[in-house]
XYZ file of C-alpha atoms in Angstrom:
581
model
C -42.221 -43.847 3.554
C -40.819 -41.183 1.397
C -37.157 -40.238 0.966
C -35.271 -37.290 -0.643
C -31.413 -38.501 -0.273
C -30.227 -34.624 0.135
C -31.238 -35.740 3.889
C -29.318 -39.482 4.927
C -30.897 -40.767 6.956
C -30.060 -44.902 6.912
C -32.677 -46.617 5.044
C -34.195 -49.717 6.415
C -32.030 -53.281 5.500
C -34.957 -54.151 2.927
C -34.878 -51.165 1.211
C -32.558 -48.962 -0.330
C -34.574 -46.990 -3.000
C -33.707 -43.605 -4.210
C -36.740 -41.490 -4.511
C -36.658 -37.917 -6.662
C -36.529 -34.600 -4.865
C -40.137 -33.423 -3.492
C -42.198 -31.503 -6.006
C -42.496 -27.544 -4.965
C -45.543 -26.941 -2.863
C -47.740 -23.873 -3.434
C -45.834 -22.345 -0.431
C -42.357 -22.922 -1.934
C -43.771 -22.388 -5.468
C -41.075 -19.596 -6.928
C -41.544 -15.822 -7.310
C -40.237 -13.070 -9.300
C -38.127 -10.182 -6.970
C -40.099 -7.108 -7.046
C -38.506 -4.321 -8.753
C -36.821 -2.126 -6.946
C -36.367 -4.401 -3.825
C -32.544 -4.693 -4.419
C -32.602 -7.888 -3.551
C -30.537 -10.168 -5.302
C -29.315 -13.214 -3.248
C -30.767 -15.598 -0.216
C -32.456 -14.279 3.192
C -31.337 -16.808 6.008
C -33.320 -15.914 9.173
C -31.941 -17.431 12.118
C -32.559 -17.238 15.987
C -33.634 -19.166 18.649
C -36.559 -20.722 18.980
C -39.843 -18.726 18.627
C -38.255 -16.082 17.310
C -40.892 -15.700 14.502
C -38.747 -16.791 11.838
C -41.367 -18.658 9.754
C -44.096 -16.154 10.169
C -41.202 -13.278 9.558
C -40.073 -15.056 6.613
C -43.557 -16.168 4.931
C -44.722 -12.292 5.265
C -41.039 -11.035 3.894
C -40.738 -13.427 1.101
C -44.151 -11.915 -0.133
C -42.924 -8.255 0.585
C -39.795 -9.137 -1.141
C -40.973 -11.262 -4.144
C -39.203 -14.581 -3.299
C -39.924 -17.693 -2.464
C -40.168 -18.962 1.079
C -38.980 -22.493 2.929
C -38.511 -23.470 6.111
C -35.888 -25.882 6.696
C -37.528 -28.088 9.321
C -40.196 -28.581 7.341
C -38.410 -29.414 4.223
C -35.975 -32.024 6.826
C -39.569 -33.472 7.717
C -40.307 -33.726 4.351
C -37.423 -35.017 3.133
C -36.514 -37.943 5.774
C -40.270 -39.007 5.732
C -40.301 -38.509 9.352
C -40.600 -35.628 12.138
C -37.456 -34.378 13.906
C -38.144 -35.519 16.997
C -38.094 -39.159 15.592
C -35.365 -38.404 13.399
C -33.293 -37.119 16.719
C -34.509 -40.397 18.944
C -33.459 -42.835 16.232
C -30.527 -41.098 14.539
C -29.168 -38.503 16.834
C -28.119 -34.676 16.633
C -24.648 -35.387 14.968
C -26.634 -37.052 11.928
C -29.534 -34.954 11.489
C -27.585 -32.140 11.662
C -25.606 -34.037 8.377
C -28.917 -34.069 6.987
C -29.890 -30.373 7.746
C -26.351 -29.069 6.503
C -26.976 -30.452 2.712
C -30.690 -29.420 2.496
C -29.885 -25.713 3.391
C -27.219 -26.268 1.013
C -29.458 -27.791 -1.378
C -31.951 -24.982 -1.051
C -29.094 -22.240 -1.221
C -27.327 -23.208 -4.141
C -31.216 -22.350 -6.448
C -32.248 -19.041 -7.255
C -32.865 -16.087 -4.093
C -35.537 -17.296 -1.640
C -36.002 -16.185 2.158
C -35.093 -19.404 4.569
C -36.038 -20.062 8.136
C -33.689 -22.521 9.684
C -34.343 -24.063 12.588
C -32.442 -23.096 15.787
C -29.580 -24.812 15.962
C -29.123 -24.625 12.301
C -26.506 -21.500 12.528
C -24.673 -23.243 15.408
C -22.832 -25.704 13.323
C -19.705 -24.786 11.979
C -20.274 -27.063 8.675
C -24.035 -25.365 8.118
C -22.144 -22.020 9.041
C -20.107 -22.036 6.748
C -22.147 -23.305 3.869
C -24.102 -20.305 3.958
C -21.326 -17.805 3.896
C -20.511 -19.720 0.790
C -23.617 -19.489 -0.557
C -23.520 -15.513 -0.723
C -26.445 -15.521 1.094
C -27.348 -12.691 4.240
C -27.689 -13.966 6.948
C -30.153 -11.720 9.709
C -30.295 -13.071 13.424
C -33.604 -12.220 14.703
C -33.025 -11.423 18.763
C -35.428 -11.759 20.969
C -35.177 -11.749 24.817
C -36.306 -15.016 27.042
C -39.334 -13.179 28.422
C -40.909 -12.838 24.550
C -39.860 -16.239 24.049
C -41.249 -18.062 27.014
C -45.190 -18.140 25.820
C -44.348 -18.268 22.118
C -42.884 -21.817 23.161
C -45.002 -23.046 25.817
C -46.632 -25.217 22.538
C -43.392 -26.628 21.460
C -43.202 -29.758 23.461
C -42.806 -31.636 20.790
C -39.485 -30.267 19.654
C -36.690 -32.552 21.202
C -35.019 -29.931 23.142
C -38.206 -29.498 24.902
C -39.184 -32.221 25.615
C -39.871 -33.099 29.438
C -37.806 -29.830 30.278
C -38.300 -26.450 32.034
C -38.959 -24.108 28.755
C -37.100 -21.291 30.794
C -34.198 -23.126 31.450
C -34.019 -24.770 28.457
C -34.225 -20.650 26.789
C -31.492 -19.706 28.770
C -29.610 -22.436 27.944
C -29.681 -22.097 24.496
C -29.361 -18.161 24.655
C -25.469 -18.462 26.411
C -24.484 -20.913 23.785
C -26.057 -19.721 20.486
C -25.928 -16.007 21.288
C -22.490 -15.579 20.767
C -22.696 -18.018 17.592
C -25.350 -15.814 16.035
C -23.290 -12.335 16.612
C -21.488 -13.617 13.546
C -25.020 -12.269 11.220
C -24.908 -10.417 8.485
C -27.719 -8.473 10.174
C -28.998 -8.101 13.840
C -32.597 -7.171 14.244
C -34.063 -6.886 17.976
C -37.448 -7.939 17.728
C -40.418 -6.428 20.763
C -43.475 -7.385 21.762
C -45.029 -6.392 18.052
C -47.235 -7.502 15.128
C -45.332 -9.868 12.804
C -46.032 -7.617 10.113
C -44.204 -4.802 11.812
C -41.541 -6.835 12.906
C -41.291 -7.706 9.008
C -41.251 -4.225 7.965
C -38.731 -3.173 10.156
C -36.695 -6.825 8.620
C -37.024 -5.564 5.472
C -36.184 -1.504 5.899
C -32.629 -3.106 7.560
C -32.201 -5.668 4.333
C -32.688 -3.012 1.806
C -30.781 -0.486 3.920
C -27.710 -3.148 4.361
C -24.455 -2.703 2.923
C -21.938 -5.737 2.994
C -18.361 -4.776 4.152
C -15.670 -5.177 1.785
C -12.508 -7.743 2.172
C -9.472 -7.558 1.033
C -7.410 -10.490 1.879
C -3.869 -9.895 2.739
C -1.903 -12.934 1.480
C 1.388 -13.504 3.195
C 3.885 -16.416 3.210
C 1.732 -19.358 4.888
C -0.782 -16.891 6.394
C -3.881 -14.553 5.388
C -5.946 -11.812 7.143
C -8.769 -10.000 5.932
C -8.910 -6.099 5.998
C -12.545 -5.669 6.336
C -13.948 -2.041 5.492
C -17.198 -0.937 5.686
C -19.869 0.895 8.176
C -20.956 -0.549 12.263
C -18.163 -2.809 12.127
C -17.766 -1.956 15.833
C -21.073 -3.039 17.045
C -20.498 -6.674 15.133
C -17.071 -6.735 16.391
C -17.325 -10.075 18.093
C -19.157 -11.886 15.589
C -16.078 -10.816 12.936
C -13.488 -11.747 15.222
C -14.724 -15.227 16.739
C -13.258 -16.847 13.403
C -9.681 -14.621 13.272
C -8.591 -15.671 16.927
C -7.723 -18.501 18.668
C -10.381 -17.698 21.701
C -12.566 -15.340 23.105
C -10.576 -13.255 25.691
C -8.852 -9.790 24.621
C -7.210 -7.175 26.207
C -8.238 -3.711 24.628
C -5.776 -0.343 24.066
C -6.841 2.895 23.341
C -6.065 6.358 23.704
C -8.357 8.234 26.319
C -9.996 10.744 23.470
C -11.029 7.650 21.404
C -12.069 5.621 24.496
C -14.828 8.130 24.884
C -16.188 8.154 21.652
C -16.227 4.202 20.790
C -14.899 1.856 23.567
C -18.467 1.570 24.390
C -19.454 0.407 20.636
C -16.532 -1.959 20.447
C -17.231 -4.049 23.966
C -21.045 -4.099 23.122
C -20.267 -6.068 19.656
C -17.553 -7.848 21.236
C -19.674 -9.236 24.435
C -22.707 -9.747 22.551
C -20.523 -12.375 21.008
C -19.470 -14.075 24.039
C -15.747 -12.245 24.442
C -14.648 -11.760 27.765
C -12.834 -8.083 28.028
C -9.667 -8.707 30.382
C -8.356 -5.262 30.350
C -9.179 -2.253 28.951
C -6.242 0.324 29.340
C -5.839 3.699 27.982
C -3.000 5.985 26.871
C -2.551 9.852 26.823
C -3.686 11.112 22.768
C -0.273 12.496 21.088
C 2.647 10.829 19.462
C 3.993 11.805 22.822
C 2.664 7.728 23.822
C 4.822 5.997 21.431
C 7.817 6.211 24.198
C 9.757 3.814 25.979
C 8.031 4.687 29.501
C 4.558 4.112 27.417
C 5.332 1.046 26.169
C 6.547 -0.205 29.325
C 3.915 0.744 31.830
C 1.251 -0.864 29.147
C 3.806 -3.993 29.276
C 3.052 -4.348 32.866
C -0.444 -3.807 33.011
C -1.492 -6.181 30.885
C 0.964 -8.520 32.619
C -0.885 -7.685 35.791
C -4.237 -8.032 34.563
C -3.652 -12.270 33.696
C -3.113 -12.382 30.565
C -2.208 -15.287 28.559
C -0.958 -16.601 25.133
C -4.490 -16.636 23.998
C -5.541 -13.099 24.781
C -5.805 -10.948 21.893
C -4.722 -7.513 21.753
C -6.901 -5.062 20.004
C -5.793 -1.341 19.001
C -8.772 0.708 18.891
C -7.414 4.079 17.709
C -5.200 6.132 15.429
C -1.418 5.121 14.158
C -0.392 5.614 17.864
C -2.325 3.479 19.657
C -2.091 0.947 16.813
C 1.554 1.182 16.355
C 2.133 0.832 20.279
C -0.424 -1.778 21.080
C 1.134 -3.546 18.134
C 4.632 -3.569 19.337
C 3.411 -4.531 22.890
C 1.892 -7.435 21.100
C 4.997 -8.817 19.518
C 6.297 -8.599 23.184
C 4.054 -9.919 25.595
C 4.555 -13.608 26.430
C 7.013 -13.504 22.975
C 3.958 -12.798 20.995
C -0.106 -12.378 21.427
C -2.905 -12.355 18.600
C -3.210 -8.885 17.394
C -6.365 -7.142 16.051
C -6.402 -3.575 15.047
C -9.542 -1.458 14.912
C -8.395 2.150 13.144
C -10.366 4.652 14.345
C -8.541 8.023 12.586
C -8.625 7.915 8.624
C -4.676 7.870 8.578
C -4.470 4.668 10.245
C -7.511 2.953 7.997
C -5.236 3.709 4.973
C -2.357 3.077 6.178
C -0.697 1.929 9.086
C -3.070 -0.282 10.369
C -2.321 -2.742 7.410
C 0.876 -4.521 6.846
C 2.299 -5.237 10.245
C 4.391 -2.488 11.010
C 4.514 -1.392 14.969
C 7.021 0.260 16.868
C 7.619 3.287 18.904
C 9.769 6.862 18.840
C 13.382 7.128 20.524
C 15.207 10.489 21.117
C 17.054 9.728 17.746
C 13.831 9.371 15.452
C 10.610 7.675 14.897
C 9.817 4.583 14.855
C 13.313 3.258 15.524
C 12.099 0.601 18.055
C 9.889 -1.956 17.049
C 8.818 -5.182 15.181
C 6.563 -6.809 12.018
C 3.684 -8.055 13.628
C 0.709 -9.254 11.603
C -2.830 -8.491 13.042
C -5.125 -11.275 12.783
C -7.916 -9.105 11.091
C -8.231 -5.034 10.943
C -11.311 -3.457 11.289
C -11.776 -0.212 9.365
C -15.484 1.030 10.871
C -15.635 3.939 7.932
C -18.759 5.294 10.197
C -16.462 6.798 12.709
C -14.572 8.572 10.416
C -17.531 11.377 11.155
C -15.919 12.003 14.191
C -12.737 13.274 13.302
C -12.310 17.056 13.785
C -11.618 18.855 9.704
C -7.692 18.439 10.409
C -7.584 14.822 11.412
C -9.349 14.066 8.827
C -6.962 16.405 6.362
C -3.991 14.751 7.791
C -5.376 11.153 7.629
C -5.865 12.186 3.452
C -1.894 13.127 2.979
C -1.851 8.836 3.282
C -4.646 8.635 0.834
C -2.567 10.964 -1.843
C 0.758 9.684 -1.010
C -0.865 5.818 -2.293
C -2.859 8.142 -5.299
C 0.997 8.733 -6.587
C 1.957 5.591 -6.305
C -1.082 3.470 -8.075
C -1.827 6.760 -10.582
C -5.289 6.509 -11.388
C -6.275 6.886 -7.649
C -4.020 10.208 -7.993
C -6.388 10.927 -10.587
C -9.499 10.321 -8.561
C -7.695 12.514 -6.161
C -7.524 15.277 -7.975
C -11.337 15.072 -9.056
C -13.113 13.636 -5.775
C -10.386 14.095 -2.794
C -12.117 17.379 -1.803
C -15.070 15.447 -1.595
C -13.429 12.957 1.035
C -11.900 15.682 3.045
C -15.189 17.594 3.128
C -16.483 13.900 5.103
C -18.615 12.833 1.847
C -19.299 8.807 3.404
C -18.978 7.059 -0.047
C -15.817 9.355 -1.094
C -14.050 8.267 2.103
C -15.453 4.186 1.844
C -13.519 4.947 -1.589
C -10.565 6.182 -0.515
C -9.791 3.705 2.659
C -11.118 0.728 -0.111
C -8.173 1.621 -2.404
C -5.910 2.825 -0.310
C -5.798 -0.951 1.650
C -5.784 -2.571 -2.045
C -2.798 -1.381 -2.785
C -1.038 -1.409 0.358
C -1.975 -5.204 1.270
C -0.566 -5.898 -2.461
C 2.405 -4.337 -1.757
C 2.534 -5.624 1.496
C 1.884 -9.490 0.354
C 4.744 -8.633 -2.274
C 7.412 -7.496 0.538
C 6.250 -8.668 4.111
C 9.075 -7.432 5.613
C 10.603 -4.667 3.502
C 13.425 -6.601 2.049
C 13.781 -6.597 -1.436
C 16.839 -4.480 -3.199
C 14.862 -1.548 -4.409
C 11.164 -1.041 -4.701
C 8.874 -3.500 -2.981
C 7.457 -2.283 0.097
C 10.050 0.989 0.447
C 7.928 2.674 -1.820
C 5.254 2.989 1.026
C 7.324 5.685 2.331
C 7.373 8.251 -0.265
C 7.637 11.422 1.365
C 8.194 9.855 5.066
C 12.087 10.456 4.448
C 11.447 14.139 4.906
C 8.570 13.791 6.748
C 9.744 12.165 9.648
C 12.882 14.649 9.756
C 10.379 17.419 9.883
C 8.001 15.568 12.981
C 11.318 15.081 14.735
C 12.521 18.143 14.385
C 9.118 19.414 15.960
C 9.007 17.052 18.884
C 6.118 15.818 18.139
C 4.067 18.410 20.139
C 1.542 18.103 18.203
C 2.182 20.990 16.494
C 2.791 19.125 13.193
C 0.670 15.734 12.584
C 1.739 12.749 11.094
C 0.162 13.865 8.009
C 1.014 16.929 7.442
C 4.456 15.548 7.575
C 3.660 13.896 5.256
C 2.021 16.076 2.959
C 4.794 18.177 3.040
C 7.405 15.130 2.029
C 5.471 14.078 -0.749
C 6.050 17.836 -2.219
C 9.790 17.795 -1.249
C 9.903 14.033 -2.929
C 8.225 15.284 -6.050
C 10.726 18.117 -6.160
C 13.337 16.106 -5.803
C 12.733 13.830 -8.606
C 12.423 16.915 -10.749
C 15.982 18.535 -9.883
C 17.124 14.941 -10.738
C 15.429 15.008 -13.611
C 13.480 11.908 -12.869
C 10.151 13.587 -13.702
C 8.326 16.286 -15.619
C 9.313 20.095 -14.198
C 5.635 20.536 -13.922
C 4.697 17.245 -11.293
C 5.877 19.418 -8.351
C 3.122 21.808 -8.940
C 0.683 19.173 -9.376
C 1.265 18.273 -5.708
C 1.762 20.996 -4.324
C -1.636 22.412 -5.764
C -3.919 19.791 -4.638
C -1.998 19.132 -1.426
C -3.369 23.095 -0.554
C -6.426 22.452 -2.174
C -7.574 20.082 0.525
C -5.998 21.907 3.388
C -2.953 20.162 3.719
C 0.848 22.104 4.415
C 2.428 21.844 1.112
C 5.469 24.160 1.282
C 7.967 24.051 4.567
C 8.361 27.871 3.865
C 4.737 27.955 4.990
C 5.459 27.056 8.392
C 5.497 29.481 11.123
C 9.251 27.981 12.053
C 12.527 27.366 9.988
C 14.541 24.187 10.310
C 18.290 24.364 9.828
C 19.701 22.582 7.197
C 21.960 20.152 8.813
C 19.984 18.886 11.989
C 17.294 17.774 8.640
C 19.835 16.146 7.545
C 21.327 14.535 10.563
C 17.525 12.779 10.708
C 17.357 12.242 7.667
C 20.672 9.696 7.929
C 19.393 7.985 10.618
C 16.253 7.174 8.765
C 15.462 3.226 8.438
C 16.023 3.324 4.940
C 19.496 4.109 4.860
C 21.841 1.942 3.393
C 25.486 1.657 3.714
C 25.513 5.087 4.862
C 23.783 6.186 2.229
C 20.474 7.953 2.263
C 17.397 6.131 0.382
C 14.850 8.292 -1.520
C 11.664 7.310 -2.728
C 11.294 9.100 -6.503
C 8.949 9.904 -9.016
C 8.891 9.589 -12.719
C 4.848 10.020 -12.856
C 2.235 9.267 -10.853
C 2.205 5.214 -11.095
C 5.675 5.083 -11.535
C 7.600 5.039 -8.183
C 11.389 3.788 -7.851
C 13.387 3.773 -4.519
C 17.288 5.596 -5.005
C 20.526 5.547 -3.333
C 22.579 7.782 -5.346
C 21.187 11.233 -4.287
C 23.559 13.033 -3.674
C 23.596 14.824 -0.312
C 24.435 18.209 -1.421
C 21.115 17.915 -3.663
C 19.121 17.632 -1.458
C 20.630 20.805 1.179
C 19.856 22.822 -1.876
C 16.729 21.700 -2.010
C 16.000 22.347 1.553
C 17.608 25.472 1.429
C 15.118 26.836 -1.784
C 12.545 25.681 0.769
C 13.293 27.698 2.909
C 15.241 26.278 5.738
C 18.520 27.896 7.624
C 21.825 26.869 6.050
């Protein structure tokens, strides 16, 4: 009997040769990618059984130019023996040993297309190899009633063996299902021709695009802020390895309910979550209130849930900064997820752990850092933003431009591009945006060094806020354009101070107007007086001391926070803008 040792299985007591890895048969004999395929890494097929993942992956291996294996048959090979003898002597636990380091065997060569076998995926070891191997991973789905005569032959296979194929099917579909949400790629397979279930295998490979990660690295913790397109509808499968189980509790607001609650519990329940609550708040900063916070307090409360419920935010800043902050509360603390649905909060404040809601007195004076497990930033939605969301969500995207400088330079040159909804411009702009905040953030969890550090994330959100306060957040005036309108003030600032070049104002202002954004507070259809500005302005969470703290400019790049403005600077300045004295 034959032997490759990538598979170990015990030899017998008289014999304990090694023998050399198999030579390559005609079918596993290597190929050359086809140009233009785009294919450069591993195809791992996986589903349950009869899927159609050998024939699939013999007929896309030849479309594709690669070569093709099928794990079982390699195990076979390998151990000298077939699995259903390698199950009744050895047992799951050590064939699965076996399978594990011959899919990593075959992974770790040049691109091929694999079929594993069924339970292959299931096990967290073999799971994991193949994420590490780079490789995509596509789940091929098929419903039971395909299934059933596709198996009716597979008697030999030990989990059919002397069982009910059905109920052995339906078995396998509760506990793999939610095990195979975790693909790359899901492609439903119908009652077709293997060669147009191929095609249609292939049109979703070449068509794929892998979501960026960017790993936020904090003090004896990480989370991943993963960007990219139909996040929502693979929610489940991205989760299952963030949280601790598979029960959440959702938030939203009710205009973003509508458009992708549906989305979001399809990918989550595909994966085997159980939804305990799905509540909704009114759209508006008006939500971020005490009465808000409480009501949402008690109705998760009421619905049962427990310190293993997760909490996911699927919305803009409000919802995220409520559900956040509700949370850090609940039971002293539930996992968090957040799952930006407005451009604003993709950018910005879903990343870094900031929640908290609005008092009489000012925003965001209640609240607490709370880490999400994982954010989701689905850049597909951002097509259903109306031209002003979408304007406001970009103020974020050129506040982080002036604080990085060569993303203020791609402003400058491609931001109209984003604004105008251009899908690679805005998969840009969210990409760098979260690079630099989740660096910042790693650098300053919980905004506490001196000067700099993570302070320097609110560049224009000194004035800003003073100017959403001041409006009562009616909706009138959006986050945003608050803030688009603070980053001008800020740059003018710095220039009175002499901090930066007399000409950087402009600079803002210009493209700030060029995209549609507020740029001048003499442009509003209101005046603010002077001193109620500045009465928010000193209750603002950066003061110190008394003092008021200013983020400044030198250039873009070159940020610096400062506590020696003095106050009857900046009345001027509001003044020249326009405001009553």
């Amino acid at each position: 009997m034959s032997r490759n040792l990538d598979f170990p299985i015990p030899p017998p007591a008289a014999s304990a040769a090694s023998v050399p890895p198999l030579p390559a048969t005609p079918e596993m004999a290597p190929a050359t990618p086809r140009a233009g395929t785009g294919i450069g890494r591993s195809i791992v097929l996986i589903g349950l059984p009869g899927a159609g993942k050998s024939s699939v992956g013999k007929r896309l291996a030849q479309m594709l130019g690669l070569p093709f294996h099928d794990a079982d048959l390699e195990i076979e090979a390998a151990a000298g023996l077939p699995i259903t003898e390698i199950f009744a002597r050895y047992g799951e636990p050590h064939f699965r040993e076996g399978e594990r380091r011959v899919i990593a065997r075959l992974l770790a060569g040049p691109p091929l297309v694999l079929a594993t076998g069924g339970g292959a995926y299931v096990d967290p070891e073999t799971r994991r190899a193949i994420r590490e191997s780079g490789a995509l991973t596509v789940w091929l789905r098929v419903e039971i009633p395909l299934l059933l005569p596709r198996v009716s032959n597979r008697a030999t296979r030990p989990l059919f063996l002397q069982q009910d194929p059905e109920a052995v099917l339906q078995r396998l579909r509760a506990a793999r299902h939610p095990i195979y949400a975790e693909a790359d790629l899901t492609v439903d397979c119908c009652d077709e021709s293997p060669e147009d279930t191929t095609a249609r295998v292939q049109r979703a490979i070449e068509g794929f695009s892998a979501p960026a990660r960017l790993p936020v690295a904090l003090s004896g913790r990480e989370y991943d802020v993963v960007v990219g397109e139909h996040l929502l509808e693979r929610a489940g499968g991205l989760l299952s390895g963030a949280l601790p189980g598979r029960r959440v509790a959702i938030i939203s607001d009710a205009s973003v309910a509508a458009l992708h609650l549906p989305a979001l519990r399809g990918g989550l329940e595909a994966a085997g979550f159980t939804i305990g609550a799905s509540l909704t708040i009114p759209p508006g900063e008006g939500s971020k209130s005490l009465a808000s916070f409480g009501r949402v307090l008690e109705e998760l409360l009421a619905a049962g849930i427990d310190r293993n419920t997760a909490v996911v935010a699927l919305g803009g800043g409000v919802v995220g900064d409520l559900a956040g902050f509700v949370a850090a509360s609940a039971l002293r603390g539930l996992p968090f997820v957040q799952v930006p649905t407005t451009l604003l909060a993709q950018v910005d404040s879903s990343v870094g752990g900031k929640t908290g809601i609005n008092l009489a007195s000012g925003k965001n004076l209640a609240g607490a850092f709370w880490q999400p497990r994982i954010v989701l930033a689905d850049t597909g939605v951002l097509a259903t933003l109306s031209p002003r969301e979408l304007r406001a969500g970009y103020a974020e995207v050129a506040k982080h431009g002036l604080l990085q400088g060569p993303l203020w330079d791609w402003c400058e040159a491609e931001g109209a591009r984003a604004v105008a909804g251009d899908a690679a411009a805005l998969r840009h702009a969210v990409l760098e945006s979260c690079r630099l905040k989740s660096a910042v953030v790693a650098a300053d969890e919980r905004e506490e060094s001196a000067e700099g550090g993570r302070a320097l994330l609110n560049l224009g959100h000194t004035f800003g806020h003073a100017v959403e306060a001041e409006c009562g957040y009616d909706g009138s005036l959006l986050h945003g354009e608050a803030v688009a309108l603070g980053l001008g003030l800020a740059a003018r600032l710095s220039a009175r101070l002499g901090f930066c070049e007399a000409g950087l104002p402009g600079r803002v202002e210009a493209h700030l107007a060029a995209v549609g954004l507020p740029a001048r507070l003499a442009e509003l259809p209101r005046r603010f007086p002077v001193e109620r500005l500045m009465a928010r302005m000193r209750k603002d969470k950066k003061v110190r001391e008394g003092r008021m703290r200013f983020v400044l400019l030198r250039a873009p790049g070159q940020a610096f926070t400062w506590s020696e403005v003095p106050p009857a600077e900046v009345e001027s300045l509001l003044r020249d803008e326009g405001c009553l004295s």
